XYZ file of C-alpha atoms in Angstrom:
326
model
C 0.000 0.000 0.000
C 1.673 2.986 -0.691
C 2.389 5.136 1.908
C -0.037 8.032 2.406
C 1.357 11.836 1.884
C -0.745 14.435 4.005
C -0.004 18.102 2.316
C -0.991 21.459 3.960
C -3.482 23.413 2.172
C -2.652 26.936 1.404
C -6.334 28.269 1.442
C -7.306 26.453 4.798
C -4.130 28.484 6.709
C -5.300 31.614 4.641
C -8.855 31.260 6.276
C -7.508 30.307 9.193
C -5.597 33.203 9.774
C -8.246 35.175 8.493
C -10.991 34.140 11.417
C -7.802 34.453 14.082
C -7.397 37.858 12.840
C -11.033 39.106 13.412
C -11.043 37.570 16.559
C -8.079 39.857 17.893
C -8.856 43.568 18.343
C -6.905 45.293 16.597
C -3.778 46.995 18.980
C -5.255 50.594 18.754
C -8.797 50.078 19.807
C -7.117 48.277 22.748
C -7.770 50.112 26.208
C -5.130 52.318 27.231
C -2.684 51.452 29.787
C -1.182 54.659 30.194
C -1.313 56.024 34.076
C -3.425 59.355 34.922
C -0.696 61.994 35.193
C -0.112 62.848 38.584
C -2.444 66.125 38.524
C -5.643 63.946 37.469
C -4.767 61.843 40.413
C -4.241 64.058 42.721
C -7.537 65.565 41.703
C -9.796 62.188 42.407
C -8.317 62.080 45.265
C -9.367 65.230 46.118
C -5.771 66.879 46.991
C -6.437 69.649 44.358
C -9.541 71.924 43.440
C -12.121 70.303 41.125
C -13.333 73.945 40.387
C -11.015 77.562 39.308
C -10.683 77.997 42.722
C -6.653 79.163 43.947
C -4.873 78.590 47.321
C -6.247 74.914 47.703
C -3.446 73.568 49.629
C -2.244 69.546 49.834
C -2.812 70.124 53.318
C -6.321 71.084 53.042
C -6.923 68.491 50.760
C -5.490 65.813 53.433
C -8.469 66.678 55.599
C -11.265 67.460 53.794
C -10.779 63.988 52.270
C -10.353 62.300 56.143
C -13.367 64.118 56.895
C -15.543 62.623 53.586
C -14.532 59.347 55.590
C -15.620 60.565 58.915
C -18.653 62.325 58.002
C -19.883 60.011 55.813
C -23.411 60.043 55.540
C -23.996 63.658 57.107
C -24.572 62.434 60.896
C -22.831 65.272 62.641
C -25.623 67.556 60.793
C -28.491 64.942 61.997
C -26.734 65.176 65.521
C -26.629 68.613 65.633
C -30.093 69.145 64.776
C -31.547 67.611 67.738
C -30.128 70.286 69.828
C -32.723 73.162 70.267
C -30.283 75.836 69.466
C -30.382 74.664 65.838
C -33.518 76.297 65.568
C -32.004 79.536 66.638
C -31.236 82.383 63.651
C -30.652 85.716 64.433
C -32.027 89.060 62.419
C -29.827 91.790 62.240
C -32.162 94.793 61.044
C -31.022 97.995 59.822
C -32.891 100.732 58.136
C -30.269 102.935 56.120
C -31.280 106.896 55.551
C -31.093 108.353 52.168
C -30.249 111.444 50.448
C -33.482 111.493 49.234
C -36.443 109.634 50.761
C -38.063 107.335 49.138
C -41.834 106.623 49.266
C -41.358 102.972 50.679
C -38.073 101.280 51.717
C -36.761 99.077 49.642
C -35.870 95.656 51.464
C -32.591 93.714 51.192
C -32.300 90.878 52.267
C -29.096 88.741 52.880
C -27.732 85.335 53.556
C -24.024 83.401 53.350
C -22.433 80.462 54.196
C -25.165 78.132 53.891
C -22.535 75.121 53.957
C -24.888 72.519 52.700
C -23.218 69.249 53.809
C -22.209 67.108 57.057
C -21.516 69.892 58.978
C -25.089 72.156 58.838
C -28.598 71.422 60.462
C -31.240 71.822 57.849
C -33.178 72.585 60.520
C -30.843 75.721 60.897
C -31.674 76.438 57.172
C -35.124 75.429 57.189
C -35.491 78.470 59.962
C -33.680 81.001 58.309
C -34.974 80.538 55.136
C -38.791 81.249 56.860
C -37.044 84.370 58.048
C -36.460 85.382 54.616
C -39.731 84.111 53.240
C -41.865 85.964 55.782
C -39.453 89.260 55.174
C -40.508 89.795 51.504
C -37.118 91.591 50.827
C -37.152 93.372 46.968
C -33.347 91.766 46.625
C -32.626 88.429 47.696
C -28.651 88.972 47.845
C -26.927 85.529 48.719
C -22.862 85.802 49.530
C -21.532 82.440 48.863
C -20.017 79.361 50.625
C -23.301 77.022 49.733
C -21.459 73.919 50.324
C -18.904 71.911 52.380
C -16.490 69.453 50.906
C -18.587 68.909 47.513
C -21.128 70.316 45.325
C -23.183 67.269 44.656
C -26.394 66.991 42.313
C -28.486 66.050 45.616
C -26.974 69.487 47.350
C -27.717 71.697 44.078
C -31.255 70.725 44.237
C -31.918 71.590 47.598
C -29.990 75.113 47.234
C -32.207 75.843 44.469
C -35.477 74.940 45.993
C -34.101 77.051 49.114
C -33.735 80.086 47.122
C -36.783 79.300 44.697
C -38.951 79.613 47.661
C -38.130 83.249 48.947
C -40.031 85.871 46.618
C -37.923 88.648 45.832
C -38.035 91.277 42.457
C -34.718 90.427 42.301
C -32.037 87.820 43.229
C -28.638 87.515 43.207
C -25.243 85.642 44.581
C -21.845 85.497 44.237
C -19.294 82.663 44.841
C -17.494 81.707 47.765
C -13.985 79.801 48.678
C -15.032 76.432 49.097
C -17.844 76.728 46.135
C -14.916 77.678 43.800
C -12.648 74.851 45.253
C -15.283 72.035 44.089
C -18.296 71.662 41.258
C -19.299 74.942 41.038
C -20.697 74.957 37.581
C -23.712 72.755 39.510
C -24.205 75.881 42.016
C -24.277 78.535 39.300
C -26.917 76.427 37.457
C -28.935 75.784 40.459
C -29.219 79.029 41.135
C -29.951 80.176 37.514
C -32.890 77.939 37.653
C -33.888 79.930 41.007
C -33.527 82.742 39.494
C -31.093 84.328 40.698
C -28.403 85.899 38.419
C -25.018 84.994 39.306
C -22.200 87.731 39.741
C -18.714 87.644 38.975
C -17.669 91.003 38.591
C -20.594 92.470 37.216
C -23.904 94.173 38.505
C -27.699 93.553 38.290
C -30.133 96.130 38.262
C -34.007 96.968 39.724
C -35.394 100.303 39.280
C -32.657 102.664 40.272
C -30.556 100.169 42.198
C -26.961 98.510 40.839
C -26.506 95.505 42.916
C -22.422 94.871 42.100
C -21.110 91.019 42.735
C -17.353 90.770 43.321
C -15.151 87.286 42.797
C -14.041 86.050 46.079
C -10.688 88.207 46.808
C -8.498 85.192 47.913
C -9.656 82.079 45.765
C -11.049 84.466 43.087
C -10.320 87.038 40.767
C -11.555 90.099 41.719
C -11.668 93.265 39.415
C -13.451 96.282 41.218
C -13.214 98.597 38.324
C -15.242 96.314 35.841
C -17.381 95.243 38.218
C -18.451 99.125 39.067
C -18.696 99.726 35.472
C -21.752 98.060 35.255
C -23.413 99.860 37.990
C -22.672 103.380 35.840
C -25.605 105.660 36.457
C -27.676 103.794 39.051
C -29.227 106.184 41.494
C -28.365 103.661 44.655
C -25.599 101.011 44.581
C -24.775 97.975 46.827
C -22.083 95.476 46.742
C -21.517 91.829 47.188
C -18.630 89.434 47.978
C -17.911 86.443 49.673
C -15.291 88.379 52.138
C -14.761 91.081 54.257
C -11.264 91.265 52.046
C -13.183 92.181 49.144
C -14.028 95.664 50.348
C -10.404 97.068 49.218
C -12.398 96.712 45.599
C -15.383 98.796 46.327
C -13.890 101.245 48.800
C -14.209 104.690 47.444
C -16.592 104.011 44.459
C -19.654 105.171 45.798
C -21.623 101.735 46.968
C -23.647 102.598 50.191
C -24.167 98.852 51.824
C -21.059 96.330 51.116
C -22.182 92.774 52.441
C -20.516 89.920 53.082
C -19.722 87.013 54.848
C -17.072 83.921 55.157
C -15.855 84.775 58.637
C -18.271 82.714 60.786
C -17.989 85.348 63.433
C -14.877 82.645 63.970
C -17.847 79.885 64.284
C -16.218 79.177 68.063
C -15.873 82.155 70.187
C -15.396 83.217 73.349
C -18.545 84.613 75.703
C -18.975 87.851 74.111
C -18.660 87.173 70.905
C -14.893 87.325 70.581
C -13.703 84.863 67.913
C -10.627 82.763 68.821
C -9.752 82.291 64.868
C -11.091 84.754 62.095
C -9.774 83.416 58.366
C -9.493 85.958 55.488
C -6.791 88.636 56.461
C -6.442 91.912 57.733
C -10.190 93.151 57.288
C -11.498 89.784 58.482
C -9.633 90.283 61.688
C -10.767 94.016 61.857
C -14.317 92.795 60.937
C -15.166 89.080 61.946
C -18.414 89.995 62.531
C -21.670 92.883 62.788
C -22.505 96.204 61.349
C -20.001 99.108 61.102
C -19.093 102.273 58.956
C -16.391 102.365 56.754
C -15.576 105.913 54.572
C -19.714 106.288 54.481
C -20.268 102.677 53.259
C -22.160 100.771 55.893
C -20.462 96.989 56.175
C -22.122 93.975 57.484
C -20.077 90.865 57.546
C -22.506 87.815 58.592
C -22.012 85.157 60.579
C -23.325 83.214 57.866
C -25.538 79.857 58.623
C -23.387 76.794 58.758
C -20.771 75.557 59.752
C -16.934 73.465 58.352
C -14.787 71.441 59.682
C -16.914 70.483 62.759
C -20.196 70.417 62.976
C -20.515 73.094 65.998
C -20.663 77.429 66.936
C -20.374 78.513 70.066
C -21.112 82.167 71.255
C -21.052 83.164 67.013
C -24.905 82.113 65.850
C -25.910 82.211 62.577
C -27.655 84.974 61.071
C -28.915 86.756 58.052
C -29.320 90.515 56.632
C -31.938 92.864 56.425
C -31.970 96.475 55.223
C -34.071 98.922 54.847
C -33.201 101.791 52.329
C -34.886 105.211 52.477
């Protein structure tokens, strides 16, 4: 028998190689295996700003992320809230004279540091924002610092049904430090939807009132002259920012109330009302807290609402703004 001769066939290894080589994706739809530079990493960790904030500091960045771990969940807010005094919001009411009278005040109103997060009651919020309600100011003005640690969907909702509820002519709000260190794009659009107009060196208007909005002066941008530019010709002019340090930008042109907040009032003081710690600088220091007079601007820096870091005030308790001009 002769002896049998088995011979590859070309066409079978073609199609062979053919099916092997659909099979494989080809090397450049392959995921990519390249690391996130050390910026992006450092960022979803948290150790750097998500937002255009400056001056976020690795050190910062060390605890705000320990305290996402510790906080988790918001307890020390839920704690806090079961304490009477979370209830407790003080008024501070001021009518301001005018050149010329006017036939009926017109209201501001005014609220910062709403720190909505694991370190504020919303039973503390839920009270001031009645105060507000029941006020029916003409301008809602709102100074910044809405959240603590992150600007999350479930946070942007409740700031903007917050501010929704208070009827005002007109509303607006500027950005504080730790709104600028996170999300903040999900602030500004919550409180579009509001309706409040967000200012960043600019100015709204009602009737014969410029309302001017100054970038926070240490993690922001600030720019006084543009921002005063827009207010060009308005009988009456206020002005906004997040800090007491922002007041070196409107000194001298002309606005009559300057409000602010950021300080806390030093969030723990001693009896009295004496902060142990004021942040912000010189004018924080000079002004941690209350109503003064300033080169014939009248300057309130509030106390704000909530709270970071810990979940406590003592002898510095939250407040908000009114004004009466005329």
């Amino acid at each position: 028998m002769p002896e049998r001769i088995v011979v590859p066939c070309p066409m079978k290894r073609m199609q062979y190689v053919r099916r092997q080589s659909l099979e494989t994706p080809p090397k450049r739809h392959r995921p990519s295996s390249r690391r996130p530079g050390a910026r992006g990493l450092l960022r979803r960790m948290h150790f750097t700003a998500a937002g255009r904030g400056l001056h976020y500091s690795a050190a910062r960045g060390v605890v705000e992320s320990a305290l996402r771990v510790l906080f988790r969940g918001d307890w020390p807010a839920r704690a806090w809230g079961r304490l009477p005094v979370a209830s407790s919001v003080r008024v501070v009411h001021r009518r301001i004279p005018l050149p010329t009278p006017r036939p009926s005040p017109l209201r501001i109103a005014f609220a910062s540091d709403l720190h909505l997060g694991p370190t504020t009651s919303a039973k503390t919020l839920d009270e001031a924002f009645r105060l507000l309600a029941v006020a029916r100011p003409d301008v809602l003005v709102l100074g910044g610092d809405y959240v603590f640690l992150d600007a999350t969907p479930a946070r942007a909702r409740e700031l903007e049904a917050r501010v929704r509820d208070v009827p005002a002519r007109l509303k607006v709000a500027v950005l504080g430090n730790h709104d600028l260190w996170t999300r903040h794009s999900l602030l500004e659009d919550a409180l579009t939807r509001a309706g409040a107009v967000v200012l960043v060196n600019a100015a709204a208007r009602l009737d014969d009132l410029a309302v001017v909005g100054l970038d926070d002066p240490w993690t922001g941008v600030p720019d006084g002259e543009r921002a005063f530019a827009a207010a060009e010709g308005a009988a009456l002019t206020i002005a906004v920012c997040h800090a007491p340090g922002g007041f070196r930008h409107a000194r001298g042109r002309g606005a009559l109330l300057y409000l602010c907040g950021h300080t806390h009032g030093g969030q723990v003081a001693l009896p009295g009302g004496v902060p142990l710690v004021v942040p912000g600088g010189r004018l924080a220091r000079r002004f941690p807290h209350g109503v003064h007079q300033v080169d014939g601007t009248t300057l309130f820096v509030s106390r704000g609402l909530g709270g970071v870091e810990i979940p406590l005030r003592a002898f510095a308790p939250p407040d908000i703004g009114l004004f009466d001009l005329g």
